């Protein structure tokens, strides 16, 4: 599972940089309606908050759901692994 989850997570994480660059070059009339948490009075579209980029990527790219799932798997497995090490130590 690691062989699949880490590359998928990294590829989709890098994809968020491309979404940011696409949004940052848009005119303000097109990018501001996409803002949810970012204030409407920002000077540039590149000032978008990361949470808005995450939400936009969930709307526009279905691969983002795979990124979230694989990221949760990685975090869950690491937590389980650390828990087992601590449990064995005691």
mmCIF file of C-alpha atoms in Angstrom:
data_model
loop_
_atom_site.group_PDB
_atom_site.id
_atom_site.type_symbol
_atom_site.label_atom_id
_atom_site.label_comp_id
_atom_site.label_asym_id
_atom_site.label_seq_id
_atom_site.Cartn_x
_atom_site.Cartn_y
_atom_site.Cartn_z
ATOM 1 C CA UNK A 1 0.000 0.000 0.000
ATOM 2 C CA UNK A 2 2.934 2.340 0.659
ATOM 3 C CA UNK A 3 4.061 1.905 -2.938
ATOM 4 C CA UNK A 4 0.772 3.428 -4.068
ATOM 5 C CA UNK A 5 -0.129 5.915 -1.362
ATOM 6 C CA UNK A 6 3.101 7.934 -1.150
ATOM 7 C CA UNK A 7 3.467 8.637 -4.909
ATOM 8 C CA UNK A 8 -0.235 9.475 -5.255
ATOM 9 C CA UNK A 9 -0.045 11.791 -2.259
ATOM 10 C CA UNK A 10 3.062 13.542 -3.602
ATOM 11 C CA UNK A 11 1.700 13.903 -7.139
ATOM 12 C CA UNK A 12 -1.569 15.391 -5.952
ATOM 13 C CA UNK A 13 0.277 17.622 -3.471
ATOM 14 C CA UNK A 14 2.395 18.987 -6.298
ATOM 15 C CA UNK A 15 -0.819 19.442 -8.286
ATOM 16 C CA UNK A 16 -1.980 21.971 -5.695
ATOM 17 C CA UNK A 17 0.940 24.203 -6.705
ATOM 18 C CA UNK A 18 -0.362 24.173 -10.273
ATOM 19 C CA UNK A 19 -3.834 25.140 -9.047
ATOM 20 C CA UNK A 20 -2.290 28.020 -7.118
ATOM 21 C CA UNK A 21 -0.438 29.244 -10.178
ATOM 22 C CA UNK A 22 -3.613 29.016 -12.286
ATOM 23 C CA UNK A 23 -5.586 31.044 -9.757
ATOM 24 C CA UNK A 24 -2.859 33.621 -9.249
ATOM 25 C CA UNK A 25 -2.875 34.659 -12.908
ATOM 26 C CA UNK A 26 -6.649 35.044 -13.139
ATOM 27 C CA UNK A 27 -8.188 38.507 -13.199
ATOM 28 C CA UNK A 28 -9.689 39.515 -9.865
ATOM 29 C CA UNK A 29 -13.240 39.347 -11.224
ATOM 30 C CA UNK A 30 -12.765 35.625 -11.874
ATOM 31 C CA UNK A 31 -10.813 34.570 -8.799
ATOM 32 C CA UNK A 32 -12.646 36.430 -6.032
ATOM 33 C CA UNK A 33 -15.929 34.502 -6.444
ATOM 34 C CA UNK A 34 -13.977 31.312 -5.733
ATOM 35 C CA UNK A 35 -12.791 32.579 -2.350
ATOM 36 C CA UNK A 36 -14.488 31.085 0.679
ATOM 37 C CA UNK A 37 -12.194 31.921 3.591
ATOM 38 C CA UNK A 38 -9.951 34.445 1.862
ATOM 39 C CA UNK A 39 -11.175 38.030 2.390
ATOM 40 C CA UNK A 40 -12.648 39.685 -0.685
ATOM 41 C CA UNK A 41 -10.502 42.787 -0.245
ATOM 42 C CA UNK A 42 -7.148 41.129 -1.057
ATOM 43 C CA UNK A 43 -5.053 42.973 -3.611
ATOM 44 C CA UNK A 44 -3.950 39.985 -5.672
ATOM 45 C CA UNK A 45 -5.408 36.600 -6.505
ATOM 46 C CA UNK A 46 -2.157 35.013 -5.385
ATOM 47 C CA UNK A 47 -2.987 35.997 -1.787
ATOM 48 C CA UNK A 48 -5.487 33.132 -1.588
ATOM 49 C CA UNK A 49 -5.492 31.118 1.634
ATOM 50 C CA UNK A 50 -4.303 27.478 1.484
ATOM 51 C CA UNK A 51 -7.676 26.211 2.735
ATOM 52 C CA UNK A 52 -9.350 27.810 -0.275
ATOM 53 C CA UNK A 53 -6.873 26.125 -2.598
ATOM 54 C CA UNK A 54 -7.653 22.821 -0.918
ATOM 55 C CA UNK A 55 -11.409 23.322 -1.318
ATOM 56 C CA UNK A 56 -11.063 24.439 -4.945
ATOM 57 C CA UNK A 57 -8.949 21.393 -5.717
ATOM 58 C CA UNK A 58 -11.612 19.137 -4.181
ATOM 59 C CA UNK A 59 -14.202 20.759 -6.442
ATOM 60 C CA UNK A 60 -12.204 20.702 -9.650
ATOM 61 C CA UNK A 61 -9.956 17.646 -9.393
ATOM 62 C CA UNK A 62 -11.327 14.290 -8.264
ATOM 63 C CA UNK A 63 -7.741 13.112 -7.730
ATOM 64 C CA UNK A 64 -7.653 15.376 -4.674
ATOM 65 C CA UNK A 65 -9.899 12.905 -2.836
ATOM 66 C CA UNK A 66 -7.311 10.201 -3.489
ATOM 67 C CA UNK A 67 -4.681 12.557 -2.055
ATOM 68 C CA UNK A 68 -6.708 13.040 1.106
ATOM 69 C CA UNK A 69 -7.317 9.307 1.465
ATOM 70 C CA UNK A 70 -3.679 8.388 0.918
ATOM 71 C CA UNK A 71 -2.541 11.152 3.283
ATOM 72 C CA UNK A 72 -4.897 9.864 5.966
ATOM 73 C CA UNK A 73 -3.579 6.371 5.396
ATOM 74 C CA UNK A 74 0.017 7.545 5.803
ATOM 75 C CA UNK A 75 -0.775 9.479 8.993
ATOM 76 C CA UNK A 76 -2.871 6.635 10.371
ATOM 77 C CA UNK A 77 -0.211 4.038 9.690
ATOM 78 C CA UNK A 78 2.522 6.165 11.222
ATOM 79 C CA UNK A 79 0.364 6.789 14.310
ATOM 80 C CA UNK A 80 -0.344 3.072 14.616
ATOM 81 C CA UNK A 81 3.344 2.253 14.181
ATOM 82 C CA UNK A 82 4.397 4.746 16.885
ATOM 83 C CA UNK A 83 1.649 3.481 19.197
ATOM 84 C CA UNK A 84 2.862 -0.099 18.777
ATOM 85 C CA UNK A 85 6.487 0.935 19.506
ATOM 86 C CA UNK A 86 5.464 2.792 22.662
ATOM 87 C CA UNK A 87 3.232 -0.086 23.768
ATOM 88 C CA UNK A 88 6.080 -2.604 23.292
ATOM 89 C CA UNK A 89 8.493 -0.385 25.189
ATOM 90 C CA UNK A 90 6.262 -0.301 28.279
#
